[in-house]
Short mmCIF file of N, CA and C in Angstrom, two decimals:
data_model
loop_
_atom_site.label_atom_id
_atom_site.label_comp_id
_atom_site.label_asym_id
_atom_site.label_seq_id
_atom_site.Cartn_x
_atom_site.Cartn_y
_atom_site.Cartn_z
N MET A 1 -58.61 51.70 8.89
CA MET A 1 -58.12 50.83 7.82
C MET A 1 -59.23 49.92 7.31
N ALA A 2 -59.97 49.32 8.24
CA ALA A 2 -61.02 48.39 7.85
C ALA A 2 -62.12 49.09 7.05
N ASP A 3 -62.40 50.35 7.38
CA ASP A 3 -63.43 51.08 6.66
C ASP A 3 -63.08 51.21 5.19
N THR A 4 -61.84 51.47 4.87
CA THR A 4 -61.40 51.59 3.48
C THR A 4 -61.55 50.26 2.76
N ARG A 5 -61.17 49.19 3.41
CA ARG A 5 -61.27 47.87 2.79
C ARG A 5 -62.73 47.50 2.57
N LEU A 6 -63.58 47.79 3.54
CA LEU A 6 -65.01 47.48 3.39
C LEU A 6 -65.62 48.32 2.28
N ARG A 7 -65.19 49.56 2.17
CA ARG A 7 -65.69 50.44 1.11
C ARG A 7 -65.30 49.89 -0.26
N GLN A 8 -64.07 49.42 -0.40
CA GLN A 8 -63.61 48.84 -1.66
C GLN A 8 -64.39 47.56 -1.98
N ILE A 9 -64.66 46.75 -0.99
CA ILE A 9 -65.46 45.54 -1.20
C ILE A 9 -66.85 45.92 -1.66
N PHE A 10 -67.43 46.93 -1.02
CA PHE A 10 -68.77 47.41 -1.38
C PHE A 10 -68.80 47.88 -2.83
N ILE A 11 -67.81 48.66 -3.23
CA ILE A 11 -67.75 49.19 -4.60
C ILE A 11 -67.59 48.06 -5.61
N LYS A 12 -66.66 47.16 -5.36
CA LYS A 12 -66.41 46.06 -6.30
C LYS A 12 -67.60 45.12 -6.38
N THR A 13 -68.34 44.96 -5.29
CA THR A 13 -69.55 44.15 -5.30
C THR A 13 -70.59 44.77 -6.23
N GLY A 14 -70.73 46.09 -6.14
CA GLY A 14 -71.67 46.80 -7.02
C GLY A 14 -71.29 46.68 -8.49
N VAL A 15 -70.01 46.70 -8.77
CA VAL A 15 -69.54 46.57 -10.15
C VAL A 15 -69.89 45.18 -10.69
N VAL A 16 -69.64 44.15 -9.89
CA VAL A 16 -69.95 42.78 -10.32
C VAL A 16 -71.45 42.64 -10.58
N LYS A 17 -72.26 43.15 -9.68
CA LYS A 17 -73.72 43.06 -9.85
C LYS A 17 -74.17 43.79 -11.11
N ARG A 18 -73.62 44.99 -11.33
CA ARG A 18 -74.02 45.79 -12.49
C ARG A 18 -73.67 45.09 -13.80
N TYR A 19 -72.45 44.55 -13.89
CA TYR A 19 -72.05 43.87 -15.13
C TYR A 19 -72.86 42.61 -15.37
N ALA A 20 -73.18 41.88 -14.32
CA ALA A 20 -74.00 40.67 -14.48
C ALA A 20 -75.40 41.07 -14.98
N LYS A 21 -75.94 42.10 -14.40
CA LYS A 21 -77.28 42.58 -14.80
C LYS A 21 -77.26 43.10 -16.24
N GLU A 22 -76.20 43.80 -16.59
CA GLU A 22 -76.07 44.35 -17.94
C GLU A 22 -76.01 43.23 -18.98
N LYS A 23 -75.26 42.19 -18.69
CA LYS A 23 -75.14 41.07 -19.61
C LYS A 23 -76.49 40.39 -19.82
N VAL A 24 -77.21 40.16 -18.74
CA VAL A 24 -78.54 39.56 -18.84
C VAL A 24 -79.46 40.45 -19.67
N SER A 25 -79.37 41.74 -19.46
CA SER A 25 -80.20 42.68 -20.19
C SER A 25 -79.94 42.62 -21.70
N TYR A 26 -78.67 42.60 -22.09
CA TYR A 26 -78.34 42.50 -23.51
C TYR A 26 -78.83 41.19 -24.12
N GLU A 27 -78.71 40.11 -23.37
CA GLU A 27 -79.17 38.81 -23.87
C GLU A 27 -80.68 38.80 -24.06
N LYS A 28 -81.40 39.36 -23.11
CA LYS A 28 -82.87 39.42 -23.23
C LYS A 28 -83.30 40.31 -24.38
N GLU A 29 -82.61 41.43 -24.53
CA GLU A 29 -82.94 42.33 -25.63
C GLU A 29 -82.71 41.67 -26.98
N ALA A 30 -81.62 40.94 -27.12
CA ALA A 30 -81.35 40.24 -28.38
C ALA A 30 -82.44 39.21 -28.66
N GLU A 31 -82.86 38.51 -27.63
CA GLU A 31 -83.93 37.52 -27.78
C GLU A 31 -85.24 38.19 -28.21
N ASN A 32 -85.57 39.31 -27.60
CA ASN A 32 -86.79 40.03 -27.94
C ASN A 32 -86.74 40.57 -29.37
N GLU A 33 -85.59 41.07 -29.77
CA GLU A 33 -85.44 41.58 -31.13
C GLU A 33 -85.56 40.45 -32.16
N GLN A 34 -85.05 39.29 -31.82
CA GLN A 34 -85.18 38.14 -32.72
C GLN A 34 -86.65 37.78 -32.90
N LYS A 35 -87.40 37.81 -31.82
CA LYS A 35 -88.85 37.54 -31.91
C LYS A 35 -89.54 38.59 -32.76
N ARG A 36 -89.10 39.84 -32.62
CA ARG A 36 -89.68 40.93 -33.39
C ARG A 36 -89.43 40.71 -34.89
N ILE A 37 -88.23 40.27 -35.24
CA ILE A 37 -87.92 40.00 -36.65
C ILE A 37 -88.80 38.88 -37.19
N LEU A 38 -88.97 37.84 -36.42
CA LEU A 38 -89.85 36.74 -36.86
C LEU A 38 -91.27 37.24 -37.07
N LYS A 39 -91.72 38.10 -36.18
CA LYS A 39 -93.05 38.68 -36.32
C LYS A 39 -93.14 39.54 -37.58
N PHE A 40 -92.11 40.36 -37.83
CA PHE A 40 -92.08 41.19 -39.03
C PHE A 40 -92.15 40.33 -40.29
N ARG A 41 -91.39 39.26 -40.30
CA ARG A 41 -91.40 38.37 -41.48
C ARG A 41 -92.76 37.72 -41.66
N ALA A 42 -93.39 37.30 -40.57
CA ALA A 42 -94.71 36.68 -40.64
C ALA A 42 -95.74 37.68 -41.16
N GLU A 43 -95.55 38.94 -40.86
CA GLU A 43 -96.48 39.98 -41.31
C GLU A 43 -96.11 40.53 -42.69
N ASN A 44 -95.06 39.96 -43.29
CA ASN A 44 -94.56 40.44 -44.59
C ASN A 44 -94.25 41.94 -44.56
N ARG A 45 -93.57 42.37 -43.52
CA ARG A 45 -93.19 43.77 -43.38
C ARG A 45 -92.11 44.12 -44.41
N ASP A 46 -91.91 45.40 -44.56
CA ASP A 46 -90.91 45.92 -45.48
C ASP A 46 -89.53 45.37 -45.14
N GLU A 47 -88.77 44.99 -46.17
CA GLU A 47 -87.44 44.40 -45.97
C GLU A 47 -86.49 45.38 -45.26
N HIS A 48 -86.70 46.65 -45.51
CA HIS A 48 -85.87 47.67 -44.85
C HIS A 48 -86.06 47.61 -43.32
N ASP A 49 -87.29 47.48 -42.87
CA ASP A 49 -87.57 47.37 -41.43
C ASP A 49 -86.90 46.14 -40.84
N ILE A 50 -86.96 45.06 -41.57
CA ILE A 50 -86.35 43.80 -41.09
C ILE A 50 -84.84 43.96 -41.00
N ARG A 51 -84.23 44.56 -42.01
CA ARG A 51 -82.77 44.76 -41.99
C ARG A 51 -82.35 45.65 -40.83
N LYS A 52 -83.13 46.68 -40.57
CA LYS A 52 -82.82 47.58 -39.45
C LYS A 52 -82.87 46.82 -38.12
N GLN A 53 -83.85 45.96 -37.98
CA GLN A 53 -83.95 45.17 -36.75
C GLN A 53 -82.77 44.20 -36.62
N GLU A 54 -82.34 43.66 -37.76
CA GLU A 54 -81.18 42.77 -37.75
C GLU A 54 -79.92 43.53 -37.35
N GLU A 55 -79.80 44.79 -37.76
CA GLU A 55 -78.68 45.62 -37.35
C GLU A 55 -78.69 45.86 -35.84
N VAL A 56 -79.88 46.06 -35.30
CA VAL A 56 -80.02 46.26 -33.86
C VAL A 56 -79.55 45.01 -33.12
N ILE A 57 -79.94 43.86 -33.61
CA ILE A 57 -79.52 42.60 -32.98
C ILE A 57 -78.01 42.46 -33.04
N GLN A 58 -77.42 42.75 -34.19
CA GLN A 58 -75.97 42.61 -34.33
C GLN A 58 -75.21 43.53 -33.36
N GLU A 59 -75.68 44.76 -33.24
CA GLU A 59 -75.06 45.68 -32.29
C GLU A 59 -75.18 45.15 -30.87
N ASN A 60 -76.34 44.62 -30.58
CA ASN A 60 -76.60 44.06 -29.26
C ASN A 60 -75.70 42.86 -28.98
N LEU A 61 -75.59 41.97 -29.96
CA LEU A 61 -74.78 40.77 -29.79
C LEU A 61 -73.30 41.10 -29.64
N MET A 62 -72.87 42.20 -30.23
CA MET A 62 -71.47 42.61 -30.09
C MET A 62 -71.16 43.07 -28.67
N MET A 63 -72.17 43.53 -27.96
CA MET A 63 -71.95 44.01 -26.59
C MET A 63 -71.85 42.87 -25.57
N ILE A 64 -72.43 41.74 -25.87
CA ILE A 64 -72.44 40.63 -24.91
C ILE A 64 -71.02 40.15 -24.57
N PRO A 65 -70.15 39.89 -25.54
CA PRO A 65 -68.79 39.46 -25.18
C PRO A 65 -68.03 40.52 -24.37
N GLU A 66 -68.27 41.79 -24.68
CA GLU A 66 -67.62 42.85 -23.92
C GLU A 66 -68.11 42.86 -22.47
N CYS A 67 -69.39 42.69 -22.27
CA CYS A 67 -69.93 42.59 -20.91
C CYS A 67 -69.36 41.37 -20.20
N GLN A 68 -69.25 40.29 -20.92
CA GLN A 68 -68.69 39.06 -20.36
C GLN A 68 -67.25 39.29 -19.90
N ARG A 69 -66.47 39.97 -20.70
CA ARG A 69 -65.08 40.25 -20.36
C ARG A 69 -64.98 41.14 -19.12
N ARG A 70 -65.79 42.19 -19.09
CA ARG A 70 -65.76 43.10 -17.95
C ARG A 70 -66.24 42.41 -16.68
N LEU A 71 -67.26 41.56 -16.82
CA LEU A 71 -67.77 40.82 -15.67
C LEU A 71 -66.69 39.88 -15.13
N LYS A 72 -66.01 39.20 -16.02
CA LYS A 72 -64.97 38.27 -15.59
C LYS A 72 -63.86 39.00 -14.84
N THR A 73 -63.45 40.14 -15.36
CA THR A 73 -62.40 40.92 -14.71
C THR A 73 -62.85 41.39 -13.32
N ALA A 74 -64.05 41.93 -13.24
CA ALA A 74 -64.58 42.41 -11.95
C ALA A 74 -64.75 41.25 -10.97
N TYR A 75 -65.21 40.12 -11.47
CA TYR A 75 -65.39 38.93 -10.63
C TYR A 75 -64.05 38.49 -10.04
N GLU A 76 -63.04 38.43 -10.89
CA GLU A 76 -61.71 38.02 -10.43
C GLU A 76 -61.12 39.00 -9.42
N GLU A 77 -61.31 40.30 -9.67
CA GLU A 77 -60.80 41.31 -8.74
C GLU A 77 -61.47 41.19 -7.37
N LEU A 78 -62.79 41.02 -7.36
CA LEU A 78 -63.51 40.89 -6.10
C LEU A 78 -63.13 39.59 -5.40
N SER A 79 -63.02 38.52 -6.13
CA SER A 79 -62.62 37.23 -5.54
C SER A 79 -61.26 37.35 -4.87
N GLU A 80 -60.33 37.97 -5.57
CA GLU A 80 -58.98 38.13 -5.02
C GLU A 80 -59.00 39.01 -3.77
N MET A 81 -59.78 40.06 -3.82
CA MET A 81 -59.87 40.94 -2.66
C MET A 81 -60.43 40.20 -1.45
N LEU A 82 -61.45 39.38 -1.68
CA LEU A 82 -62.05 38.63 -0.57
C LEU A 82 -61.07 37.61 -0.01
N LYS A 83 -60.26 37.01 -0.85
CA LYS A 83 -59.24 36.06 -0.38
C LYS A 83 -58.24 36.76 0.54
N ASN A 84 -57.91 37.99 0.18
CA ASN A 84 -56.92 38.75 0.95
C ASN A 84 -57.49 39.40 2.21
N GLU A 85 -58.78 39.43 2.33
CA GLU A 85 -59.43 40.11 3.46
C GLU A 85 -60.27 39.14 4.30
N LYS A 86 -59.75 37.96 4.54
CA LYS A 86 -60.48 36.93 5.30
C LYS A 86 -60.87 37.42 6.70
N ASP A 87 -60.12 38.35 7.26
CA ASP A 87 -60.42 38.85 8.60
C ASP A 87 -61.74 39.63 8.66
N LEU A 88 -62.29 39.96 7.50
CA LEU A 88 -63.56 40.71 7.44
C LEU A 88 -64.77 39.80 7.17
N GLU A 89 -64.58 38.49 7.27
CA GLU A 89 -65.64 37.54 6.92
C GLU A 89 -66.96 37.78 7.63
N GLU A 90 -66.92 38.33 8.82
CA GLU A 90 -68.13 38.54 9.61
C GLU A 90 -68.88 39.82 9.23
N LYS A 91 -68.26 40.67 8.46
CA LYS A 91 -68.86 41.95 8.09
C LYS A 91 -69.92 41.78 7.00
N ASP A 92 -70.92 42.62 7.07
CA ASP A 92 -72.05 42.56 6.14
C ASP A 92 -71.61 42.74 4.69
N GLU A 93 -70.70 43.66 4.42
CA GLU A 93 -70.22 43.91 3.05
C GLU A 93 -69.54 42.67 2.47
N TYR A 94 -68.78 41.99 3.31
CA TYR A 94 -68.09 40.77 2.87
C TYR A 94 -69.11 39.69 2.51
N ILE A 95 -70.11 39.52 3.36
CA ILE A 95 -71.14 38.50 3.13
C ILE A 95 -71.91 38.80 1.84
N LYS A 96 -72.25 40.08 1.64
CA LYS A 96 -72.95 40.47 0.41
C LYS A 96 -72.07 40.25 -0.82
N ALA A 97 -70.78 40.48 -0.68
CA ALA A 97 -69.86 40.27 -1.80
C ALA A 97 -69.80 38.80 -2.18
N VAL A 98 -69.75 37.93 -1.20
CA VAL A 98 -69.74 36.48 -1.47
C VAL A 98 -71.03 36.07 -2.18
N ALA A 99 -72.15 36.61 -1.72
CA ALA A 99 -73.44 36.31 -2.36
C ALA A 99 -73.46 36.81 -3.81
N ALA A 100 -72.92 38.00 -4.04
CA ALA A 100 -72.88 38.56 -5.40
C ALA A 100 -72.02 37.69 -6.31
N LEU A 101 -70.92 37.18 -5.79
CA LEU A 101 -70.06 36.30 -6.60
C LEU A 101 -70.80 35.02 -6.96
N LYS A 102 -71.54 34.46 -6.02
CA LYS A 102 -72.29 33.23 -6.30
C LYS A 102 -73.36 33.49 -7.36
N GLU A 103 -74.06 34.61 -7.25
CA GLU A 103 -75.12 34.94 -8.21
C GLU A 103 -74.55 35.20 -9.61
N SER A 104 -73.45 35.88 -9.67
CA SER A 104 -72.90 36.25 -10.97
C SER A 104 -72.11 35.12 -11.63
N LYS A 105 -71.78 34.09 -10.89
CA LYS A 105 -71.02 32.97 -11.45
C LYS A 105 -71.76 32.35 -12.62
N LEU A 106 -73.07 32.31 -12.56
CA LEU A 106 -73.87 31.76 -13.65
C LEU A 106 -73.67 32.55 -14.94
N GLN A 107 -73.47 33.85 -14.83
CA GLN A 107 -73.31 34.69 -16.01
C GLN A 107 -71.94 34.54 -16.65
N LEU A 108 -71.00 33.97 -15.92
CA LEU A 108 -69.65 33.80 -16.46
C LEU A 108 -69.55 32.62 -17.41
N GLN A 109 -70.52 31.77 -17.40
CA GLN A 109 -70.46 30.56 -18.22
C GLN A 109 -70.99 30.79 -19.60
#
């Protein structure tokens, strides 16, 4: 029985980590694309190139709220699971899950 619960904790921990990482990645990409647009404008690049880069940023920015929503859901699911499985507190998977929740909490804000 405990093996199944630990496996579920392990899986949900991976999901939380992945969504947190994905959100950070989209935010960094949007920031880099914004810098690229500023560079294009400073170089007086073709307006078509600038518009295409702006489209890339818009697509990227649309993904951030979706990542935020998925992260919040995964965070809540893992938190609830850990509350219900207090008897596993000494297990490595449980400890890693708690650490993942602490790390990803910053991305929820």
